[in-house]
Every structure is written in structure tokens, then in C-alpha cells.
GROMACS .gro file of C-alpha atoms in nm:
model
  270
    1UNK     CA    1   9.516  11.806   9.980
    2UNK     CA    2   9.230  11.533   9.859
    3UNK     CA    3   9.198  11.268  10.149
    4UNK     CA    4   9.107  10.885  10.136
    5UNK     CA    5   9.113  10.799   9.732
    6UNK     CA    6   9.068  10.441   9.701
    7UNK     CA    7   9.226  10.331   9.387
    8UNK     CA    8   9.132  10.046   9.181
    9UNK     CA    9   9.361   9.714   9.219
   10UNK     CA   10   9.622   9.711   8.980
   11UNK     CA   11   9.955   9.556   8.951
   12UNK     CA   12  10.266   9.731   9.120
   13UNK     CA   13  10.647   9.677   9.064
   14UNK     CA   14  10.835   9.609   9.393
   15UNK     CA   15  11.175   9.729   9.275
   16UNK     CA   16  11.444   9.439   9.271
   17UNK     CA   17  11.199   9.173   9.482
   18UNK     CA   18  10.926   9.103   9.164
   19UNK     CA   19  10.597   9.233   9.047
   20UNK     CA   20  10.313   9.220   9.359
   21UNK     CA   21   9.934   9.266   9.223
   22UNK     CA   22   9.733   9.429   9.449
   23UNK     CA   23   9.435   9.151   9.603
   24UNK     CA   24   9.083   9.258   9.507
   25UNK     CA   25   8.893   9.055   9.713
   26UNK     CA   26   8.681   9.097  10.023
   27UNK     CA   27   8.913   9.213  10.340
   28UNK     CA   28   8.880   8.983  10.626
   29UNK     CA   29   9.025   9.012  10.958
   30UNK     CA   30   9.199   8.740  11.167
   31UNK     CA   31   9.238   8.945  11.509
   32UNK     CA   32   9.404   9.295  11.590
   33UNK     CA   33   9.786   9.344  11.659
   34UNK     CA   34   9.874   9.415  12.030
   35UNK     CA   35  10.035   9.648  12.120
   36UNK     CA   36   9.940   9.927  11.911
   37UNK     CA   37   9.837  10.293  11.976
   38UNK     CA   38   9.624  10.284  11.681
   39UNK     CA   39   9.385  10.020  11.582
   40UNK     CA   40   9.557   9.777  11.356
   41UNK     CA   41   9.457   9.437  11.232
   42UNK     CA   42   9.604   9.129  11.110
   43UNK     CA   43   9.384   9.051  10.764
   44UNK     CA   44   9.360   8.817  10.457
   45UNK     CA   45   9.294   8.929  10.108
   46UNK     CA   46   9.192   8.613   9.843
   47UNK     CA   47   9.486   8.442  10.066
   48UNK     CA   48   9.727   8.703  10.083
   49UNK     CA   49   9.795   8.833  10.453
   50UNK     CA   50   9.785   9.161  10.558
   51UNK     CA   51   9.818   9.443  10.790
   52UNK     CA   52   9.472   9.669  10.806
   53UNK     CA   53   9.481  10.004  10.970
   54UNK     CA   54   9.153  10.209  10.938
   55UNK     CA   55   9.183  10.585  10.971
   56UNK     CA   56   8.869  10.561  11.168
   57UNK     CA   57   9.123  10.375  11.467
   58UNK     CA   58   9.399  10.672  11.408
   59UNK     CA   59   9.409  10.871  11.758
   60UNK     CA   60   9.467  11.204  11.633
   61UNK     CA   61   9.831  11.402  11.756
   62UNK     CA   62   9.818  11.787  11.808
   63UNK     CA   63  10.163  11.780  11.580
   64UNK     CA   64  10.011  11.599  11.289
   65UNK     CA   65   9.692  11.796  11.237
   66UNK     CA   66   9.684  11.743  10.857
   67UNK     CA   67   9.595  11.441  10.710
   68UNK     CA   68   9.646  11.089  10.818
   69UNK     CA   69   9.854  10.827  10.915
   70UNK     CA   70   9.726  10.573  10.693
   71UNK     CA   71   9.809  10.799  10.398
   72UNK     CA   72  10.145  10.899  10.516
   73UNK     CA   73  10.227  10.537  10.501
   74UNK     CA   74  10.132  10.464  10.195
   75UNK     CA   75  10.354  10.822  10.091
   76UNK     CA   76  10.625  10.643  10.261
   77UNK     CA   77  10.593  10.323  10.007
   78UNK     CA   78  10.550  10.567   9.733
   79UNK     CA   79  10.936  10.668   9.772
   80UNK     CA   80  11.061  10.368   9.898
   81UNK     CA   81  10.923  10.273   9.519
   82UNK     CA   82  11.146  10.532   9.386
   83UNK     CA   83  11.452  10.471   9.516
   84UNK     CA   84  11.391  10.063   9.439
   85UNK     CA   85  11.575   9.992   9.755
   86UNK     CA   86  11.221   9.815   9.877
   87UNK     CA   87  11.227   9.950  10.232
   88UNK     CA   88  10.884   9.924  10.240
   89UNK     CA   89  10.642   9.641  10.200
   90UNK     CA   90  10.395   9.733   9.958
   91UNK     CA   91  10.104   9.931  10.100
   92UNK     CA   92   9.820  10.047   9.956
   93UNK     CA   93   9.478  10.260  10.074
   94UNK     CA   94   9.121  10.074  10.057
   95UNK     CA   95   8.792   9.981  10.252
   96UNK     CA   96   8.794   9.758  10.478
   97UNK     CA   97   8.577   9.629  10.746
   98UNK     CA   98   8.595   9.924  10.949
   99UNK     CA   99   8.631  10.169  10.612
  100UNK     CA  100   8.922  10.307  10.491
  101UNK     CA  101   9.225  10.227  10.532
  102UNK     CA  102   9.593  10.139  10.480
  103UNK     CA  103   9.670   9.805  10.386
  104UNK     CA  104   9.998   9.625  10.370
  105UNK     CA  105  10.124   9.305  10.270
  106UNK     CA  106  10.206   9.123  10.600
  107UNK     CA  107  10.620   9.035  10.619
  108UNK     CA  108  10.732   8.747  10.820
  109UNK     CA  109  11.053   8.841  10.988
  110UNK     CA  110  11.304   8.553  11.114
  111UNK     CA  111  11.303   8.535  11.459
  112UNK     CA  112  11.657   8.381  11.433
  113UNK     CA  113  11.800   8.704  11.345
  114UNK     CA  114  11.831   9.054  11.484
  115UNK     CA  115  11.851   9.403  11.317
  116UNK     CA  116  11.849   9.627  11.644
  117UNK     CA  117  11.950   9.458  11.964
  118UNK     CA  118  12.085   9.521  12.330
  119UNK     CA  119  12.424   9.435  12.438
  120UNK     CA  120  12.614   9.449  12.745
  121UNK     CA  121  12.756   9.792  12.748
  122UNK     CA  122  13.074   9.813  12.541
  123UNK     CA  123  13.040   9.496  12.411
  124UNK     CA  124  12.962   9.560  12.054
  125UNK     CA  125  13.103   9.276  11.816
  126UNK     CA  126  13.224   9.323  11.462
  127UNK     CA  127  13.019   9.421  11.207
  128UNK     CA  128  12.775   9.629  11.451
  129UNK     CA  129  12.706  10.020  11.531
  130UNK     CA  130  12.685  10.141  11.858
  131UNK     CA  131  12.409  10.396  11.916
  132UNK     CA  132  12.399  10.463  12.267
  133UNK     CA  133  12.468  10.363  12.608
  134UNK     CA  134  12.214  10.300  12.878
  135UNK     CA  135  11.966  10.086  13.191
  136UNK     CA  136  11.778   9.811  13.047
  137UNK     CA  137  11.461   9.704  13.297
  138UNK     CA  138  11.602   9.550  13.502
  139UNK     CA  139  11.883   9.867  13.582
  140UNK     CA  140  12.183   9.639  13.393
  141UNK     CA  141  12.397   9.873  13.204
  142UNK     CA  142  12.322   9.831  12.824
  143UNK     CA  143  12.443   9.889  12.517
  144UNK     CA  144  12.186   9.975  12.176
  145UNK     CA  145  12.321   9.876  11.911
  146UNK     CA  146  12.272   9.803  11.510
  147UNK     CA  147  12.400   9.618  11.262
  148UNK     CA  148  12.673   9.780  10.999
  149UNK     CA  149  12.499   9.649  10.647
  150UNK     CA  150  12.411   9.803  10.359
  151UNK     CA  151  12.007   9.725  10.393
  152UNK     CA  152  12.050   9.856  10.714
  153UNK     CA  153  12.202  10.171  10.592
  154UNK     CA  154  11.957  10.222  10.331
  155UNK     CA  155  11.699  10.279  10.525
  156UNK     CA  156  11.867  10.554  10.765
  157UNK     CA  157  11.891  10.724  10.454
  158UNK     CA  158  11.533  10.645  10.380
  159UNK     CA  159  11.454  10.759  10.730
  160UNK     CA  160  11.648  11.128  10.666
  161UNK     CA  161  11.506  11.200  10.369
  162UNK     CA  162  11.109  11.087  10.462
  163UNK     CA  163  11.202  11.238  10.869
  164UNK     CA  164  11.068  10.940  11.034
  165UNK     CA  165  11.003  11.008  11.341
  166UNK     CA  166  10.987  10.676  11.511
  167UNK     CA  167  11.243  10.393  11.382
  168UNK     CA  168  11.203  10.206  11.714
  169UNK     CA  169  11.404   9.894  11.645
  170UNK     CA  170  11.093   9.686  11.643
  171UNK     CA  171  10.979   9.857  11.324
  172UNK     CA  172  11.266   9.705  11.151
  173UNK     CA  173  11.171   9.363  11.020
  174UNK     CA  174  11.498   9.150  10.970
  175UNK     CA  175  11.383   8.865  10.696
  176UNK     CA  176  11.555   8.541  10.642
  177UNK     CA  177  11.701   8.601  10.309
  178UNK     CA  178  11.937   8.912  10.442
  179UNK     CA  179  11.603   9.147  10.329
  180UNK     CA  180  11.544   9.439  10.599
  181UNK     CA  181  11.171   9.559  10.562
  182UNK     CA  182  11.096   9.917  10.784
  183UNK     CA  183  10.711   9.988  10.851
  184UNK     CA  184  10.514  10.208  11.070
  185UNK     CA  185  10.564  10.528  10.877
  186UNK     CA  186  10.220  10.711  11.015
  187UNK     CA  187  10.466  10.996  11.169
  188UNK     CA  188  10.683  11.069  10.899
  189UNK     CA  189  10.684  11.351  10.641
  190UNK     CA  190  10.667  11.701  10.896
  191UNK     CA  191  10.762  12.010  10.725
  192UNK     CA  192  10.963  12.059  11.019
  193UNK     CA  193  11.278  11.839  11.149
  194UNK     CA  194  11.114  11.546  11.358
  195UNK     CA  195  11.375  11.248  11.291
  196UNK     CA  196  11.432  10.989  11.556
  197UNK     CA  197  11.595  10.667  11.524
  198UNK     CA  198  11.760  10.428  11.655
  199UNK     CA  199  11.966  10.409  11.368
  200UNK     CA  200  12.231  10.669  11.478
  201UNK     CA  201  12.585  10.449  11.388
  202UNK     CA  202  12.640  10.622  11.085
  203UNK     CA  203  12.565  10.935  11.154
  204UNK     CA  204  12.840  11.269  11.003
  205UNK     CA  205  12.945  10.966  10.763
  206UNK     CA  206  12.996  11.058  10.366
  207UNK     CA  207  12.667  10.933  10.171
  208UNK     CA  208  12.807  10.590   9.918
  209UNK     CA  209  12.787  10.697   9.538
  210UNK     CA  210  12.485  10.509   9.532
  211UNK     CA  211  12.303  10.686   9.816
  212UNK     CA  212  12.360  10.994   9.629
  213UNK     CA  213  12.233  10.930   9.321
  214UNK     CA  214  11.938  10.767   9.528
  215UNK     CA  215  11.832  11.093   9.642
  216UNK     CA  216  11.890  11.274   9.305
  217UNK     CA  217  11.681  10.964   9.172
  218UNK     CA  218  11.369  11.104   9.477
  219UNK     CA  219  11.427  11.486   9.358
  220UNK     CA  220  11.372  11.407   9.003
  221UNK     CA  221  11.071  11.178   9.064
  222UNK     CA  222  10.899  11.465   9.262
  223UNK     CA  223  10.947  11.666   8.912
  224UNK     CA  224  10.797  11.390   8.726
  225UNK     CA  225  10.507  11.297   8.905
  226UNK     CA  226  10.561  11.220   9.218
  227UNK     CA  227  10.470  11.479   9.364
  228UNK     CA  228  10.143  11.456   9.187
  229UNK     CA  229  10.071  11.103   9.415
  230UNK     CA  230  10.250  11.274   9.730
  231UNK     CA  231   9.971  11.536   9.708
  232UNK     CA  232   9.675  11.291   9.776
  233UNK     CA  233   9.826  11.239  10.103
  234UNK     CA  234  10.071  11.478  10.216
  235UNK     CA  235  10.036  11.938  10.251
  236UNK     CA  236  10.207  12.076   9.969
  237UNK     CA  237  10.421  12.245  10.244
  238UNK     CA  238  10.531  11.877  10.349
  239UNK     CA  239  10.627  11.769   9.953
  240UNK     CA  240  10.806  12.069   9.933
  241UNK     CA  241  10.999  11.982  10.276
  242UNK     CA  242  11.068  11.670  10.144
  243UNK     CA  243  11.247  11.812   9.847
  244UNK     CA  244  11.479  12.054  10.085
  245UNK     CA  245  11.544  11.741  10.288
  246UNK     CA  246  11.688  11.606  10.007
  247UNK     CA  247  11.861  11.899   9.892
  248UNK     CA  248  12.089  11.943  10.212
  249UNK     CA  249  12.158  11.570  10.223
  250UNK     CA  250  12.295  11.628   9.821
  251UNK     CA  251  12.464  11.956  10.006
  252UNK     CA  252  12.645  11.841  10.260
  253UNK     CA  253  12.693  11.502  10.114
  254UNK     CA  254  12.658  11.323  10.471
  255UNK     CA  255  12.386  11.117  10.660
  256UNK     CA  256  12.324  11.406  11.010
  257UNK     CA  257  12.429  11.390  11.318
  258UNK     CA  258  12.206  11.366  11.617
  259UNK     CA  259  12.133  11.713  11.796
  260UNK     CA  260  11.998  11.849  12.092
  261UNK     CA  261  11.711  12.057  11.977
  262UNK     CA  262  11.504  11.759  11.956
  263UNK     CA  263  11.496  11.373  12.095
  264UNK     CA  264  11.657  11.183  11.862
  265UNK     CA  265  11.583  10.839  11.977
  266UNK     CA  266  11.168  10.748  11.969
  267UNK     CA  267  11.144  10.622  12.353
  268UNK     CA  268  11.061  10.320  12.439
  269UNK     CA  269  11.310  10.261  12.160
  270UNK     CA  270  11.176   9.913  12.063
   0.00000   0.00000   0.00000
């Protein structure tokens, strides 16, 4: 596995939302994004706002000893690009004030929208899916729910494929046009089962035709160059596990159910 390649800036197609040209100029920092477990900055390149996460600012994780979190974020974008679902904002590696790191085009969510939220226990409105019940910070009984939309369900399928270990509600960006972006994929692609997500509302349901075709497209792309691109960021074992998860999804034809062998909800969930 080769670490930290810094690609030449190039035009990249972002399916469904138009081509994106990676800005080439100097990366200047405007401030640190708090709170974040790893160094995360808001920056600007040629007037374009970006999120910058330098490799030097990462905290080592005992269960992700291979590679770095920045590379996994780029790997998540590469898989998202293949799906055509535009789950992950355009993401790439480049040099910055604190060394090589992940850059991702900043997306400003609509503050009037929520894709994942808490309601009074059992008070699930139409068009929403129930995930679990619990107590909030004031010891009030609440239910965690998420919207029942195609955009969010696609993200749930994507998370299964990439084995996302940290899909918190705050990692879902609700855009004003109805699009839903997923961010923060630094702990994904482990070769062992690590799926932790708040998007369990469709568990056990059959894949749609579009979802099945998309998973097949990922498998075909692995054999047609995607595996080589991912090899810059992931181990061979992790790439093999990605293909295995796709095969398992196609074999069962259903979204998986949460189990008891691994915590299925990230904590905190937001």
C-alpha cells in the first residue's frame, strides 16, 4: 500500500451534480472546526471553501493501524463516485499548512432541515423511520428517528458497503434541494465487521433494483480500475473485504439487521 500520494489537480466528474474542478491555489486556513476528535480545519482555495484534515493531526486508532484516516476519506469518495449517488462530497489529498491531508468541498446544510432527529418516545410522524428508544440528557424518554427518503436509504446502503463505523446523525448533511451528503468516513473499510450507524430504519428490507444494480456496479468497477485506485489508501485485505460485503449484500438481497456481536449504534449518536 502506497501512502500519501498527492495527485495533480484535475477535473473530476461528480455524478448527478455536475463536474468539479479541484482548486489549485494555496490552501489558507480560516479556523479550526470544533469539536472534532482529529484536527479539522475550515480553509479556502481560490475562493472555494474546503474542509482540511491533515494526516499529522490524526489520533492513532488501535483497530485501524494500517494507512491513515485521510486516505479512508478519499477511498469513501472514490466508491461514492462509482455509485453515481453523490453520497460523499468531492474529496482529494493535497498538501496544506500542516502537511498532506484530506480536502473536501465544504457543503452548507439547510438549518431548517433534519434528516435524523429525536422525538418524544413513540411519536414517529409519517414519512419517518424508528431506530431506537432511549433517554435524552434530561432523562426524557425519546425515540431516534430518520426520514424515509431515497437519498438517505442510498446512504444506508453505501455505509454497509464501505463498513462505516461512525454514521452519526451529525454526519448527515441535509441540503436545501433535498440532497443528503454523508461526511466523516475516516473509520471505514475495516476488513472486520464494524458497521455502526443511526440509519437502521430499513434493516431486513429487500434491496431495490437500483440498489442491487449499484452494488453490482461497484463490484464490476473493482475489477476495472477501482481496486488499483483504492490500493493507494487501503490494504489488499480491506479491498477484498469490500468486494466480499458487496457479494454478501447481493447474496441476501436485503439490508442487514443490527446484531448483538458489535455495538450497532455509534456513541454519541449525534
